[in-house]
Amino acid sequence: MIPCSPISPTTAITMEALNFYRIARQRNLHFSIQAYMRTLCDLQGVQFYPYLSHQFFIVLDVYLQILANVDSLVHCHIPCFNPIWRLKHACPACTYTLKVLKKLDSDDDNDNTPPCSAELPSMQVVRGDQYLSREYVDQFLADSPADMMADEDEDNPCAGRWKNMRDEKTRKMWGVFDESGIFMSACCHGFSLLIADMVQSGEQSKYPLAVVSKLLDTFGKDLGGGYNVGCRFKTTLSRSSLGRRAHDLNHTSLVGAFHGHAHRRLCQLNHLTTYIDGLGLEDLEGCEHIFSKSNALAASVCYATIANYFQHNDDFEVYANLTTFLYNNYKQALNVLHDAHTTLPKLMAKLGVTDDNVFDTWLAEEHSYLMSLTQEREHETLHMEYWQRLVNSSGSRKDLDAASMAWAVSMLRTVQFGAHDVTSMTRNETARRHAIENYDKDLKVVQELEVKLGITRRWVPDDLEWRDAGRLLANRKLQHALDNLEGTGYKLRKHIGKALQVRSVAIRTALDKYNTAACAVSPPRATLSWEDVVEYAFQDVSHRPWATPTGRHTMDMYFKMRRASKEIQHLNVEIRRMATYLHDKELYLTECQKQLQSMHPALAHQVGVHWNIRARFTSYHLRRLHEISALPGFTGLIAPGESVEEGPDAALLPVGPTMMEEGEDEVLQDLEEEEIADADGEEDSRILEAILQVAGDA
């Protein structure tokens, strides 16, 4: 039992009751302490009092700290107490036997997850290397830009599109919270790697910078991360103090598939995994899957239980389904290759393409074309400006002629009919004066541009230069209309809760502007209907093959086929790693348990408990590996290989007992006493009945 107070306790709670709640809470995040205490009171036929929940909360914190101490003791004697051991062994498929390939990690934020800190309210600290301390994160505060989403950033094609990343939104958070959420990193299989608290702020760049720094220190070269604003973070990283090291270690910043559709096409070509060599069929949205479950923690906050959630999720959810994940990915990759080998030749024949290398050429051509649109040529810009000023000057001249005519008529009527028309004459005189001022202003701008461009004869509508500049300006308006229409979809996602009619008006307005600009160019472009936009069937008509619907579909299928081929290679490596891990882990921990059995039976028992957390899934994993090997098209091996590591989890076994640190003998003695007490079922039942009776009497 654990007392609710260190001095003169009147109430205590059994380990069994605490452990039952700990496990139940991990399986149902909505299961609050109050609901659990009410359930116990209902079962015992006593009245519930709110103080019982508070007492249970206190004891639960103590119990979780005891478990953490036992876990640390077990890790010291396995041994795997290196400060970064957990991070380097988080995922058997990613990190076991790191020879060539390092799969990408997924970085993301979650400002809906409740505060869960490495610094608990009781001034205790969550142990381990999973949490990044505030001091570590604040090292990169100076590297955070003044505005992470500044519109004027020339290196970011998506600048201005992420309203939730504005400086005024990231610099401060609700005043009632010290911590507003978490920023985490997960491997491509879903194992949590690192977590950082977002403290008194929104999603600032210091958090992903701290995560990247830790990952580079641990894993070294050829890492990459998917981030919803990966394009902008790539610029931030390159300009930070980590920039040189990230470049030397070949770190790649990418955008996840889910968020990629909100980025501009140029950004997609640079940052989507579909077009990046060396990657498989990876969507880089692992954190979104994690957050879809962990957001339930917001309903009832308990710091210590939240700190243990991700470890429990890794052991009992992610690890339990790891071979299923590999099996499904292998089937998906084989299906993609089968469909591509069936359909791609037909599409290539339709396009008249005989060499699939042309798709790389098309991709480079599209990239070059989009890059050319990022900035207009200076002389073309000046010609368009001059043409527009001539049009404005011509309009001002017409307004001046009309105002002068009206003024002359009013003057004549005043002379003929007397003073009753004086007011009309004064109004017309004012309008004429304003028209003269506007014309003089427009004419002055025209004269300045003529000097700047070296134009000796003013253009007239019949000149070739006039027609060329007018065509350029019409194309510019069309492109701006396209950009506006492209961005409408993302902007409307912010107002997803609004009525459909409100969204329809915004889309129709952008559509009308596009159709007006499309009709103004020569030759006129095809207009769009409402149905085209609703069905997302928009395609920019162009003579280039990569811009046609068939050409784009064929090109995407080709690159997806390449990613599937690479995915097969990755999976062959990961499957062999998993098989080796299952073999080595069992041998190593079994031998550790045997060596400790004679010296410290209680500690040996805890080693067995530790191993059983994952050993319970071994038979299932072996069956899944056999099913993978039976897939038509499987090209890998499921026989265990040889680990390149020497130490925990490798095939090497411990050579002797580990020296005890000061104070550990007492802990081991407590473990032995606890084991003896647990073996006496009758005594446990009596204690449980007694504590519930005490709680009822209180």
mmCIF file of C-alpha atoms in Angstrom, residues 345-508:
data_model
loop_
_atom_site.group_PDB
_atom_site.id
_atom_site.type_symbol
_atom_site.label_atom_id
_atom_site.label_comp_id
_atom_site.label_asym_id
_atom_site.label_seq_id
_atom_site.Cartn_x
_atom_site.Cartn_y
_atom_site.Cartn_z
ATOM 1 C CA PRO A 345 2.864 1.593 -70.920
ATOM 2 C CA LYS A 346 -0.608 2.427 -72.262
ATOM 3 C CA LEU A 347 -0.393 6.033 -71.079
ATOM 4 C CA MET A 348 3.103 6.417 -72.492
ATOM 5 C CA ALA A 349 1.899 5.084 -75.854
ATOM 6 C CA LYS A 350 -0.976 7.565 -75.793
ATOM 7 C CA LEU A 351 1.484 10.411 -75.239
ATOM 8 C CA GLY A 352 3.953 9.070 -77.792
ATOM 9 C CA VAL A 353 6.643 8.558 -75.135
ATOM 10 C CA THR A 354 9.075 5.667 -75.537
ATOM 11 C CA ASP A 355 11.725 6.507 -72.918
ATOM 12 C CA ASP A 356 10.652 6.919 -69.302
ATOM 13 C CA ASN A 357 13.632 9.221 -68.684
ATOM 14 C CA VAL A 358 11.544 11.931 -70.325
ATOM 15 C CA PHE A 359 9.548 12.270 -67.095
ATOM 16 C CA ASP A 360 12.605 13.590 -65.285
ATOM 17 C CA THR A 361 12.992 16.100 -68.110
ATOM 18 C CA TRP A 362 9.361 17.119 -67.785
ATOM 19 C CA LEU A 363 9.745 17.592 -64.053
ATOM 20 C CA ALA A 364 12.819 19.785 -64.518
ATOM 21 C CA GLU A 365 11.026 21.779 -67.227
ATOM 22 C CA GLU A 366 8.015 22.369 -65.005
ATOM 23 C CA HIS A 367 10.278 23.429 -62.165
ATOM 24 C CA SER A 368 12.149 25.870 -64.415
ATOM 25 C CA TYR A 369 8.886 27.284 -65.739
ATOM 26 C CA LEU A 370 7.481 27.859 -62.262
ATOM 27 C CA MET A 371 10.742 29.422 -61.128
ATOM 28 C CA SER A 372 10.534 31.850 -64.029
ATOM 29 C CA LEU A 373 7.145 33.016 -62.729
ATOM 30 C CA THR A 374 8.386 33.843 -59.258
ATOM 31 C CA GLN A 375 9.804 37.172 -60.386
ATOM 32 C CA GLU A 376 8.974 39.284 -63.450
ATOM 33 C CA ARG A 377 11.717 40.656 -65.671
ATOM 34 C CA GLU A 378 12.495 44.274 -64.882
ATOM 35 C CA HIS A 379 12.153 45.634 -68.410
ATOM 36 C CA GLU A 380 8.857 43.790 -68.915
ATOM 37 C CA THR A 381 7.584 45.179 -65.650
ATOM 38 C CA LEU A 382 8.523 48.723 -66.703
ATOM 39 C CA HIS A 383 6.891 48.274 -70.127
ATOM 40 C CA MET A 384 3.680 47.080 -68.492
ATOM 41 C CA GLU A 385 3.830 49.989 -66.068
ATOM 42 C CA TYR A 386 4.372 52.442 -68.934
ATOM 43 C CA TRP A 387 1.470 50.940 -70.910
ATOM 44 C CA GLN A 388 -0.817 51.177 -67.883
ATOM 45 C CA ARG A 389 0.209 54.808 -67.265
ATOM 46 C CA LEU A 390 -0.519 55.657 -70.893
ATOM 47 C CA VAL A 391 -3.965 54.129 -70.508
ATOM 48 C CA ASN A 392 -4.466 56.081 -67.297
ATOM 49 C CA SER A 393 -3.269 59.274 -68.963
ATOM 50 C CA SER A 394 -5.610 58.699 -71.872
ATOM 51 C CA GLY A 395 -8.486 58.210 -69.472
ATOM 52 C CA SER A 396 -7.517 61.328 -67.537
ATOM 53 C CA ARG A 397 -7.435 63.279 -70.800
ATOM 54 C CA LYS A 398 -10.937 62.118 -71.667
ATOM 55 C CA ASP A 399 -12.147 63.091 -68.214
ATOM 56 C CA LEU A 400 -10.501 66.504 -68.612
ATOM 57 C CA ASP A 401 -12.132 67.052 -72.024
ATOM 58 C CA ALA A 402 -15.522 66.110 -70.602
ATOM 59 C CA ALA A 403 -15.066 68.370 -67.574
ATOM 60 C CA SER A 404 -13.900 71.254 -69.770
ATOM 61 C CA MET A 405 -16.909 70.818 -72.041
ATOM 62 C CA ALA A 406 -19.298 70.843 -69.065
ATOM 63 C CA TRP A 407 -17.586 73.901 -67.642
ATOM 64 C CA ALA A 408 -17.786 75.773 -70.973
ATOM 65 C CA VAL A 409 -21.505 75.015 -71.273
ATOM 66 C CA SER A 410 -22.183 76.202 -67.729
ATOM 67 C CA MET A 411 -20.230 79.399 -68.410
ATOM 68 C CA LEU A 412 -22.314 80.097 -71.506
ATOM 69 C CA ARG A 413 -25.580 79.479 -69.652
ATOM 70 C CA THR A 414 -24.496 81.764 -66.818
ATOM 71 C CA VAL A 415 -23.836 84.603 -69.261
ATOM 72 C CA GLN A 416 -27.170 84.048 -71.013
ATOM 73 C CA PHE A 417 -29.534 83.326 -68.112
ATOM 74 C CA GLY A 418 -28.042 85.087 -65.173
ATOM 75 C CA ALA A 419 -26.818 84.274 -61.687
ATOM 76 C CA HIS A 420 -29.159 81.325 -60.978
ATOM 77 C CA ASP A 421 -26.683 79.056 -62.823
ATOM 78 C CA VAL A 422 -23.657 80.264 -60.815
ATOM 79 C CA THR A 423 -23.757 77.245 -58.491
ATOM 80 C CA SER A 424 -23.660 74.827 -61.428
ATOM 81 C CA MET A 425 -20.796 76.754 -62.968
ATOM 82 C CA THR A 426 -18.806 76.630 -59.693
ATOM 83 C CA ARG A 427 -19.310 72.863 -59.386
ATOM 84 C CA ASN A 428 -18.161 72.320 -62.972
ATOM 85 C CA GLU A 429 -15.168 74.591 -62.439
ATOM 86 C CA THR A 430 -14.091 72.472 -59.450
ATOM 87 C CA ALA A 431 -14.489 69.252 -61.435
ATOM 88 C CA ARG A 432 -12.447 70.760 -64.284
ATOM 89 C CA ARG A 433 -9.671 71.786 -61.914
ATOM 90 C CA HIS A 434 -9.537 68.283 -60.415
ATOM 91 C CA ALA A 435 -9.428 66.731 -63.878
ATOM 92 C CA ILE A 436 -6.495 68.994 -64.822
ATOM 93 C CA GLU A 437 -4.607 67.966 -61.679
ATOM 94 C CA ASN A 438 -5.209 64.259 -62.349
ATOM 95 C CA TYR A 439 -4.113 64.553 -65.952
ATOM 96 C CA ASP A 440 -0.967 66.466 -65.011
ATOM 97 C CA LYS A 441 -0.115 63.821 -62.405
ATOM 98 C CA ASP A 442 -0.565 60.949 -64.868
ATOM 99 C CA LEU A 443 1.328 62.784 -67.554
ATOM 100 C CA LYS A 444 4.242 63.426 -65.218
ATOM 101 C CA VAL A 445 4.522 59.683 -64.424
ATOM 102 C CA VAL A 446 4.447 58.893 -68.169
ATOM 103 C CA GLN A 447 7.259 61.373 -68.794
ATOM 104 C CA GLU A 448 9.376 59.904 -65.994
ATOM 105 C CA LEU A 449 8.973 56.373 -67.390
ATOM 106 C CA GLU A 450 9.866 57.577 -70.893
ATOM 107 C CA VAL A 451 13.110 58.994 -69.542
ATOM 108 C CA LYS A 452 13.836 55.777 -67.622
ATOM 109 C CA LEU A 453 13.101 53.526 -70.622
ATOM 110 C CA GLY A 454 14.756 55.823 -73.178
ATOM 111 C CA ILE A 455 11.552 56.184 -75.223
ATOM 112 C CA THR A 456 11.812 59.055 -77.705
ATOM 113 C CA ARG A 457 8.333 58.730 -79.230
ATOM 114 C CA ARG A 458 5.258 58.156 -77.139
ATOM 115 C CA TRP A 459 3.458 54.881 -77.848
ATOM 116 C CA VAL A 460 0.052 54.861 -79.530
ATOM 117 C CA PRO A 461 -2.419 51.939 -79.782
ATOM 118 C CA ASP A 462 -1.286 51.103 -83.323
ATOM 119 C CA ASP A 463 2.337 50.543 -82.280
ATOM 120 C CA LEU A 464 3.712 46.989 -81.892
ATOM 121 C CA GLU A 465 5.182 47.889 -78.509
ATOM 122 C CA TRP A 466 1.738 48.954 -77.309
ATOM 123 C CA ARG A 467 0.174 45.625 -78.288
ATOM 124 C CA ASP A 468 3.018 43.569 -76.768
ATOM 125 C CA ALA A 469 2.872 45.404 -73.447
ATOM 126 C CA GLY A 470 -0.916 45.062 -73.341
ATOM 127 C CA ARG A 471 -0.623 41.325 -73.910
ATOM 128 C CA LEU A 472 1.933 41.032 -71.094
ATOM 129 C CA LEU A 473 -0.334 42.912 -68.729
ATOM 130 C CA ALA A 474 -3.314 40.716 -69.609
ATOM 131 C CA ASN A 475 -1.229 37.595 -68.935
ATOM 132 C CA ARG A 476 -0.140 39.045 -65.598
ATOM 133 C CA LYS A 477 -3.744 39.617 -64.542
ATOM 134 C CA LEU A 478 -4.574 36.073 -65.615
ATOM 135 C CA GLN A 479 -1.713 34.672 -63.532
ATOM 136 C CA HIS A 480 -2.783 36.697 -60.494
ATOM 137 C CA ALA A 481 -6.315 35.398 -60.927
ATOM 138 C CA LEU A 482 -4.929 31.847 -61.057
ATOM 139 C CA ASP A 483 -2.927 32.432 -57.884
ATOM 140 C CA ASN A 484 -5.986 33.804 -56.135
ATOM 141 C CA LEU A 485 -8.114 30.878 -57.273
ATOM 142 C CA GLU A 486 -5.423 28.430 -56.162
ATOM 143 C CA GLY A 487 -5.236 29.935 -52.684
ATOM 144 C CA THR A 488 -8.967 30.163 -52.153
ATOM 145 C CA GLY A 489 -9.275 26.498 -51.156
ATOM 146 C CA TYR A 490 -6.755 26.769 -48.314
ATOM 147 C CA LYS A 491 -8.095 30.081 -47.066
ATOM 148 C CA LEU A 492 -11.574 28.634 -46.878
ATOM 149 C CA ARG A 493 -10.390 25.759 -44.698
ATOM 150 C CA LYS A 494 -10.003 28.252 -41.877
ATOM 151 C CA HIS A 495 -13.745 28.862 -42.076
ATOM 152 C CA ILE A 496 -14.834 25.264 -42.480
ATOM 153 C CA GLY A 497 -17.492 25.747 -39.856
ATOM 154 C CA LYS A 498 -19.210 28.540 -41.795
ATOM 155 C CA ALA A 499 -22.185 28.049 -44.038
ATOM 156 C CA LEU A 500 -21.630 26.641 -47.514
ATOM 157 C CA GLN A 501 -23.152 29.746 -49.049
ATOM 158 C CA VAL A 502 -20.465 31.977 -47.541
ATOM 159 C CA ARG A 503 -17.715 29.811 -49.005
ATOM 160 C CA SER A 504 -19.504 29.654 -52.338
ATOM 161 C CA VAL A 505 -19.501 33.441 -52.625
ATOM 162 C CA ALA A 506 -15.732 33.604 -52.088
ATOM 163 C CA ILE A 507 -15.062 30.923 -54.700
ATOM 164 C CA ARG A 508 -17.453 32.463 -57.224
#
